[in-house]
XYZ file of C-alpha atoms in Angstrom:
555
model
C -5.948 78.626 81.757
C -6.004 80.911 85.160
C -2.185 80.989 85.350
C -2.106 82.217 81.591
C -4.731 84.757 82.066
C -2.973 85.938 85.507
C 0.160 86.198 83.524
C -1.330 88.113 80.516
C -2.826 90.765 83.109
C 0.854 90.914 84.926
C 2.494 91.622 81.749
C -0.077 94.335 80.591
C 0.518 95.678 83.697
C 3.936 95.957 83.804
C 4.113 97.519 80.298
C 2.921 101.211 80.449
C 2.279 101.343 76.694
C -0.451 98.195 76.745
C -1.688 99.508 80.025
C -2.469 102.951 78.380
C -3.830 101.798 75.220
C -7.660 101.711 75.802
C -7.298 105.099 77.978
C -5.119 107.147 75.337
C -6.396 107.649 71.844
C -3.345 109.219 70.855
C -1.016 106.394 72.090
C 1.608 105.603 69.518
C 1.459 109.367 67.718
C 5.155 109.743 68.122
C 6.200 106.556 66.379
C 3.654 107.382 63.514
C 5.418 110.902 63.286
C 8.997 109.340 62.516
C 7.445 106.780 60.108
C 5.603 109.534 58.318
C 8.671 111.728 58.349
C 10.557 108.795 57.071
C 8.317 108.116 54.163
C 8.046 111.644 53.040
C 12.136 111.936 53.248
C 11.965 113.247 49.610
C 8.300 114.765 49.217
C 8.815 117.155 52.018
C 12.105 118.793 51.605
C 11.343 118.805 47.540
C 8.157 120.867 48.701
C 10.000 123.109 51.162
C 12.936 123.580 48.699
C 10.562 124.650 45.844
C 9.394 127.254 48.089
C 12.856 128.471 48.871
C 13.645 128.254 45.197
C 10.724 130.617 44.518
C 12.100 133.223 46.917
C 15.692 132.778 45.229
C 14.336 133.206 41.924
C 12.380 136.524 42.742
C 15.328 137.813 44.809
C 17.351 137.425 41.714
C 14.912 138.097 38.791
C 13.216 141.482 40.359
C 16.197 143.680 40.143
C 16.998 142.353 36.483
C 13.546 142.966 35.213
C 13.168 146.525 37.221
C 16.729 147.696 38.049
C 15.658 151.216 39.110
C 12.897 152.970 40.615
C 11.425 154.360 37.435
C 11.408 150.756 35.848
C 9.506 149.325 38.671
C 7.072 152.052 38.764
C 6.445 151.295 35.315
C 5.635 147.777 35.796
C 3.021 148.465 38.811
C 0.208 149.037 36.298
C 0.543 145.121 35.511
C -0.657 144.578 39.422
C -2.741 147.854 40.025
C -5.233 147.194 37.267
C -8.521 145.386 38.161
C -7.433 142.725 35.718
C -4.150 142.623 37.552
C -5.423 142.420 40.974
C -7.662 139.670 40.045
C -4.743 137.123 40.219
C -2.171 139.088 42.087
C -3.622 140.657 45.148
C -5.093 143.832 46.741
C -1.734 145.681 45.571
C -0.966 147.567 48.598
C 2.250 149.960 48.377
C 2.348 150.342 44.396
C 2.235 154.125 44.911
C 5.903 153.884 45.977
C 6.770 150.563 45.136
C 9.887 148.671 46.249
C 11.092 145.286 45.039
C 9.863 143.746 48.354
C 6.420 145.448 48.068
C 6.196 144.410 44.598
C 6.922 140.921 45.266
C 4.089 140.642 47.936
C 1.594 142.698 45.841
C 2.190 140.453 42.632
C 3.676 136.805 43.805
C 2.790 136.447 47.552
C -0.364 134.834 46.476
C 1.383 132.138 44.316
C 3.572 131.100 47.327
C 0.537 130.999 49.450
C -1.085 128.521 46.848
C 1.867 126.393 46.922
C 1.785 126.215 50.689
C -2.141 125.343 50.653
C -1.556 122.467 48.158
C 1.340 121.207 50.138
C -0.524 120.690 53.026
C -3.822 119.454 51.067
C -1.495 116.712 49.624
C 0.213 115.847 52.882
C -2.650 115.491 54.759
C -4.826 113.450 52.409
C -1.553 111.309 51.830
C -1.342 110.333 55.519
C -5.243 110.394 56.591
C -7.666 109.610 53.984
C -5.144 107.250 51.640
C -3.756 105.239 54.381
C -7.320 104.185 55.195
C -8.347 103.497 51.695
C -5.344 101.449 51.072
C -5.791 99.513 54.417
C -2.593 100.299 55.769
C -4.319 102.663 58.572
C -6.194 99.301 59.664
C -2.857 97.179 59.935
C -1.212 100.048 61.835
C -4.306 100.380 64.090
C -4.008 96.472 65.016
C -0.983 97.499 67.022
C -0.844 99.747 70.124
C -2.075 102.569 68.215
C -4.899 105.018 69.356
C -7.728 106.084 67.133
C -6.793 109.660 67.178
C -2.997 108.701 66.567
C -2.717 108.794 62.574
C -4.637 111.958 62.325
C -2.787 113.622 65.183
C 0.429 112.605 63.548
C -0.334 114.040 60.285
C -1.211 117.415 61.629
C 2.256 117.423 63.683
C 4.048 116.661 60.534
C 2.031 119.426 58.964
C 3.111 121.876 61.649
C 6.647 120.748 61.212
C 6.724 121.168 57.851
C 4.594 124.408 57.879
C 7.521 125.915 60.478
C 10.473 124.673 58.181
C 8.729 126.322 55.249
C 8.275 129.624 57.189
C 11.981 129.503 58.177
C 13.072 129.036 54.900
C 11.087 131.454 53.290
C 11.725 134.139 56.028
C 15.496 133.435 55.934
C 15.658 133.947 51.989
C 13.484 137.257 52.233
C 15.612 138.560 54.464
C 18.821 137.266 52.257
C 17.307 139.085 49.233
C 17.580 142.369 51.167
C 13.930 143.024 52.070
C 12.757 144.410 55.368
C 13.048 141.967 58.536
C 9.623 143.021 60.045
C 7.814 142.551 56.684
C 9.783 139.351 55.813
C 8.551 137.748 59.463
C 4.814 138.547 58.092
C 5.346 136.816 54.828
C 6.825 133.602 56.663
C 4.114 133.677 58.977
C 1.366 133.933 56.424
C 2.983 131.097 54.773
C 3.145 128.826 57.472
C -0.591 130.189 58.766
C -2.120 129.441 55.108
C -0.426 126.054 55.173
C -2.047 125.251 58.536
C -5.486 126.362 57.617
C -5.543 124.136 54.645
C -4.122 121.291 56.704
C -6.974 121.556 58.974
C -9.606 121.916 56.331
C -8.056 118.753 54.666
C -8.310 116.843 58.075
C -11.964 117.734 58.068
C -12.608 116.969 54.554
C -10.995 113.367 55.170
C -13.653 112.860 57.615
C -16.457 113.351 55.158
C -15.314 111.567 51.814
C -14.208 107.912 51.883
C -11.817 108.147 49.209
C -8.590 110.189 48.776
C -9.530 111.920 45.633
C -12.569 113.114 47.054
C -10.716 114.558 50.342
C -8.535 116.553 47.970
C -10.998 117.671 45.734
C -13.005 118.984 48.806
C -10.061 120.620 50.161
C -9.318 121.708 46.427
C -13.071 123.089 46.010
C -12.414 125.265 49.384
C -8.876 126.739 48.104
C -10.683 127.392 44.680
C -13.634 129.158 46.299
C -10.810 131.261 48.605
C -9.131 132.154 45.364
C -12.450 133.408 43.642
C -13.727 135.109 46.532
C -10.345 136.999 47.093
C -10.366 137.821 43.444
C -13.514 139.372 43.011
C -13.018 141.149 46.351
C -9.752 142.584 45.359
C -11.013 143.681 41.680
C -13.444 146.173 43.453
C -10.686 148.392 44.519
C -7.033 148.663 45.395
C -6.809 147.492 48.745
C -9.370 145.063 48.605
C -13.144 145.126 49.660
C -15.153 143.539 52.146
C -15.635 140.361 49.830
C -11.863 140.100 50.379
C -12.183 139.619 53.672
C -14.432 136.387 53.381
C -11.341 134.174 52.068
C -8.611 132.948 53.707
C -6.160 133.700 50.897
C -7.537 137.367 51.396
C -6.755 137.388 55.192
C -3.145 136.758 54.305
C -3.289 139.270 51.399
C -4.687 141.693 53.914
C -1.320 141.283 56.007
C 0.292 143.642 53.540
C 3.978 142.688 54.092
C 6.529 145.581 53.515
C 3.903 148.068 53.841
C 1.576 147.735 56.770
C 2.821 144.725 58.393
C -0.340 143.676 59.895
C -0.813 140.815 62.254
C -4.556 140.924 62.840
C -5.464 139.225 59.804
C -2.966 136.459 60.225
C -4.918 135.480 63.644
C -7.987 135.103 61.609
C -5.978 132.036 59.608
C -4.971 130.817 63.021
C -8.403 130.530 64.157
C -9.393 128.660 61.353
C -6.709 126.124 61.518
C -7.608 125.490 65.151
C -11.805 125.314 64.271
C -11.042 123.009 61.516
C -8.907 120.769 63.505
C -11.190 120.545 66.417
C -13.816 119.652 63.552
C -11.820 117.068 61.955
C -11.473 115.444 65.757
C -15.307 115.819 66.394
C -16.299 114.328 62.688
C -13.845 111.231 63.399
C -15.335 110.204 66.366
C -18.852 109.969 64.542
C -17.724 107.577 61.643
C -16.207 103.979 61.144
C -12.548 103.441 60.198
C -12.447 103.518 56.375
C -15.769 104.939 55.852
C -16.923 108.814 55.259
C -19.509 110.835 56.628
C -21.073 111.405 53.001
C -22.248 108.350 51.579
C -20.474 107.616 48.101
C -22.846 108.181 45.011
C -24.152 105.035 43.801
C -22.967 103.980 40.265
C -25.244 102.362 37.866
C -26.189 98.462 38.391
C -24.431 97.947 35.087
C -21.661 99.429 33.402
C -22.079 100.602 29.778
C -20.453 98.250 26.971
C -17.748 100.415 26.266
C -16.400 99.583 29.927
C -15.652 96.105 28.689
C -12.846 97.523 26.490
C -9.491 99.020 27.173
C -10.470 101.794 25.501
C -13.846 102.605 27.194
C -11.705 101.687 30.677
C -9.008 104.344 29.874
C -11.710 107.201 28.954
C -13.575 106.256 32.133
C -10.310 106.214 34.557
C -8.813 108.977 32.927
C -11.802 111.494 32.867
C -11.107 112.885 36.325
C -7.797 113.924 35.587
C -8.310 115.530 32.241
C -11.283 117.697 33.326
C -9.156 118.960 36.510
C -6.233 119.735 34.579
C -8.047 120.946 31.501
C -10.434 123.611 33.685
C -7.121 124.894 35.513
C -5.388 125.481 32.189
C -8.269 126.980 30.426
C -9.152 129.163 33.291
C -5.619 130.613 33.744
C -5.833 130.848 29.900
C -8.365 133.134 29.833
C -7.497 135.121 32.442
C -3.879 135.920 31.136
C -5.573 136.453 27.790
C -8.016 139.006 29.317
C -4.630 140.719 30.587
C -3.570 141.370 27.125
C -4.847 144.781 26.807
C -3.045 145.676 30.446
C 0.161 144.675 28.890
C -0.094 146.807 25.991
C -1.149 149.714 27.729
C 1.964 149.726 29.682
C 4.111 148.377 27.121
C 6.228 151.614 26.266
C 7.072 152.056 30.126
C 8.150 148.483 30.648
C 11.697 147.848 31.457
C 13.951 146.549 28.326
C 14.229 143.011 29.932
C 10.389 142.722 30.269
C 10.357 144.037 26.695
C 12.932 141.660 25.437
C 10.771 138.461 27.319
C 7.607 139.449 25.366
C 9.281 140.590 22.255
C 9.870 144.496 22.048
C 8.895 144.730 18.401
C 5.905 142.472 18.348
C 4.749 142.664 22.122
C 1.087 141.151 21.393
C 2.378 138.195 19.517
C 5.302 137.890 21.949
C 2.741 137.763 24.746
C 0.631 135.323 22.989
C 3.759 132.735 22.350
C 4.602 133.182 26.218
C 1.175 132.078 27.325
C 1.328 129.242 25.006
C 4.398 128.025 26.804
C 2.779 128.665 30.096
C -0.337 126.340 28.949
C 2.178 123.780 27.564
C 3.687 123.490 30.983
C 0.493 122.719 32.573
C -0.077 120.129 29.796
C 3.298 118.444 30.441
C 2.124 118.042 34.177
C -1.161 116.745 33.225
C 0.780 113.792 31.145
C 2.904 113.018 34.122
C 0.058 113.073 36.439
C -2.218 110.871 34.047
C 0.438 108.323 33.321
C 1.092 107.934 37.072
C -2.273 106.843 37.448
C -1.358 103.580 35.722
C 0.988 103.012 38.177
C -1.616 103.552 40.592
C -4.008 101.098 38.947
C -1.073 98.351 39.639
C -0.348 99.102 43.027
C -4.113 99.007 44.039
C -4.390 95.491 42.352
C -6.986 96.590 39.732
C -4.611 96.243 36.585
C -4.408 92.525 37.772
C -7.900 92.090 37.386
C -7.876 93.594 34.023
C -5.186 91.716 32.681
C -6.708 88.471 33.888
C -9.124 88.891 30.981
C -8.048 88.521 27.397
C -6.628 91.841 27.676
C -3.043 91.991 26.678
C -0.571 94.429 28.837
C 0.075 96.436 25.408
C -3.646 96.930 24.936
C -4.196 98.154 28.391
C -1.266 100.539 28.660
C -1.572 101.662 25.140
C -5.354 102.712 25.557
C -4.443 104.703 28.590
C -1.465 106.285 26.802
C -3.529 107.199 23.608
C -6.466 108.795 25.684
C -3.659 110.888 27.824
C -2.131 111.874 24.205
C -5.717 113.103 22.990
C -6.238 114.705 26.445
C -3.331 116.899 26.263
C -3.931 117.975 22.681
C -7.569 118.775 23.673
C -6.130 120.791 26.684
C -4.028 122.614 24.199
C -6.321 123.368 21.604
C -9.282 124.392 23.907
C -7.162 126.702 25.844
C -5.483 127.752 22.726
C -8.875 129.057 21.507
C -10.388 130.544 24.601
C -7.036 132.419 25.428
C -7.102 133.896 21.976
C -10.745 134.796 21.921
C -10.086 136.491 25.538
C -7.253 138.696 24.039
C -9.510 139.357 21.022
C -12.390 140.469 23.202
C -10.058 142.991 25.234
C -8.063 144.221 22.064
C -10.670 143.992 19.475
C -8.124 142.117 17.208
C -10.091 139.183 15.942
C -6.726 137.667 14.622
C -5.293 136.908 17.910
C -7.681 133.843 18.142
C -6.039 132.114 15.442
C -2.586 133.326 16.496
C -3.255 131.875 19.817
C -4.804 128.550 18.664
C -1.507 127.941 16.237
C 0.704 128.935 19.260
C -0.788 126.023 21.445
C -1.109 123.365 18.730
C 2.392 124.197 17.717
C 3.764 122.893 21.056
C 1.568 119.841 21.239
C 4.660 117.838 19.708
C 6.700 119.013 22.593
C 4.306 117.950 25.212
C 3.828 114.540 23.699
C 7.437 114.019 23.999
C 7.230 114.485 27.702
C 4.622 111.589 27.423
C 7.005 109.488 25.397
C 9.512 109.620 28.208
C 7.267 108.999 31.002
C 5.605 105.969 29.105
C 9.325 104.457 28.528
C 9.850 104.773 32.380
C 6.288 103.015 33.193
C 7.351 100.305 30.768
C 10.852 99.732 31.978
C 11.558 101.251 35.130
C 8.245 102.446 36.946
C 10.132 103.482 40.255
C 11.470 106.484 38.305
C 8.410 107.401 36.906
C 7.517 110.048 39.607
C 10.721 111.686 40.467
C 12.036 111.628 36.880
C 8.768 112.877 35.290
C 8.229 115.717 37.707
C 11.993 116.650 37.320
C 11.253 117.139 33.867
C 8.051 119.222 34.670
C 10.238 121.192 36.905
C 12.772 121.680 34.017
C 10.327 122.807 31.571
C 8.933 125.475 34.015
C 12.521 126.492 34.820
C 13.672 126.899 31.279
C 10.056 128.448 29.928
C 10.329 131.156 32.683
C 13.610 131.539 34.575
C 16.264 130.753 31.948
C 16.367 133.990 30.158
C 16.411 135.983 33.207
C 19.108 134.082 34.920
C 21.519 133.569 31.727
C 21.039 129.892 32.138
C 23.546 128.007 29.522
C 21.523 126.847 26.557
C 22.600 123.258 26.830
C 20.486 123.238 29.944
C 17.620 124.908 28.221
C 17.892 122.573 25.398
C 16.970 119.803 28.033
C 13.147 121.078 27.748
C 11.215 119.888 25.037
C 9.232 122.983 24.783
C 12.388 125.018 23.980
C 13.086 123.135 20.365
C 9.599 124.433 18.641
C 9.526 127.792 17.119
C 8.190 130.896 18.783
C 4.841 131.261 17.109
C 3.278 133.343 16.305
C 6.150 135.636 16.344
C 8.066 133.248 14.073
C 6.835 130.894 11.319
C 6.129 127.347 12.185
C 9.015 125.111 11.522
C 8.155 121.283 10.760
C 11.644 119.777 11.414
C 11.657 120.320 15.169
C 7.946 119.361 15.472
C 8.581 116.119 13.457
C 11.763 115.334 15.469
C 9.696 115.598 18.671
C 6.805 113.662 17.260
C 9.523 110.826 16.867
C 10.672 110.764 20.066
C 7.176 110.721 21.286
C 6.466 107.582 19.263
C 9.474 105.970 20.030
C 8.991 106.441 23.736
C 5.722 105.213 23.752
C 6.707 102.127 21.510
C 9.699 101.099 23.732
C 7.527 101.532 26.886
C 4.983 99.252 25.640
C 7.553 96.653 24.748
C 9.109 96.793 28.369
C 5.816 96.305 29.852
C 5.567 92.609 29.484
C 9.090 91.997 30.342
C 8.583 93.154 34.083
C 6.275 92.226 36.994
C 2.549 94.062 37.586
C 3.176 96.329 40.261
C 6.657 95.248 40.495
C 9.817 97.039 40.051
C 11.979 96.488 36.817
């Protein structure tokens, strides 16, 4: 026994990795970084590529929408008005606009939001979700320090944000925009991303669940957007309230106009402070636990939870509320923008008038808003059906299917709830968007027009549901990539295709391109019935395929 102990100690002394394990809380960080990059070899390039495509599109679209200085000046009231500043920014440089300054005033905010969301998902995925699933405990059982997983996740976030900054900055310069302003834009994207990586890392120490972590970080992002929006509404250039928001700091850098670096230092300080806070909080909790105790549920579940329908309603409630709230909020804001659109209609460039309907600008704008809502509803559908796959991966589906519940009943209840949820999102968004448009224009008929336009696109959204249901039944491994690729196609065809002269064959791949453009056009029943038929067929075939594969397995 003494010989074995001595040899074991000699082996540990000869191995510097084992020798350092008790003393270095970051041991194994490099290996975990490589593992995380390997696992995210598709997700991270897709996010960074999406930011790059955003820049490519704007570089190509802005000269087409406003080819001359006069055309560009005619569009600026859309971002100078208080309602415009509400969801674009402080509108620096609109007195003498250029394509670069118009991008910064009207679109930079959405680039920053994408960067923030990218980091929220990245850090949540590699910290709290790993602990929740039990994988972190297995990793920590090896030669891995306590702080290594969090450190590795933050290192991956730094690498990703630096890459995003390089891509965004290079493409901004390639668009012909000034180099100094492009560097400021790139830095703003990276630093907003790092700030929300730190915020998410701190949130991961508070909540014991990945949804709670993402929800807390998303709540901070929503508050930052609201504070910036209210502050920027007060005056052109923002107000004191604008400086209370991380998004406001990035907007106050005023790329292509003032090119300030001072506000960006606040983002750097926030990223550093939240990162230090995350490490401090991590040392005060147990692995797998959160500092905020989870809310205790009822001792007994309601009778409805004993049925497939009741369980599906309970599990799908959170995604429905989250996506529905986002759709309604954006719909109301866009509806309130209707009068601004009408006030500047005569001076708008021909390309933008054609987009909204030169002859019927109000109705064309309402039709455009209904398509935008349908894009969000399509994204909700893909996200919600992915929860079925998540139930399988977590092993909870097996527990349900061990009862006298068939696979068709289990999945069918979820799909039916998702279909009803998508319909409800479109209905409520349509009514409230129309009500907001009617309130600012005084035309009460817009409420009905908007409601009808949104309901007209419900069959197209359900066709998306049919496809993802089919994939879930037969090829679940393709559900996420194909489903989100379809959402990307829907967004591209609905917003960019007309400006970029995309072939009609590509546009026709989007289900949203087939219904009539209500209320500009009358409702056409044939395409709606075809889309509904495809939705029913997809769901039916998916339910047929589900019993023919393993639960939580691949087809």
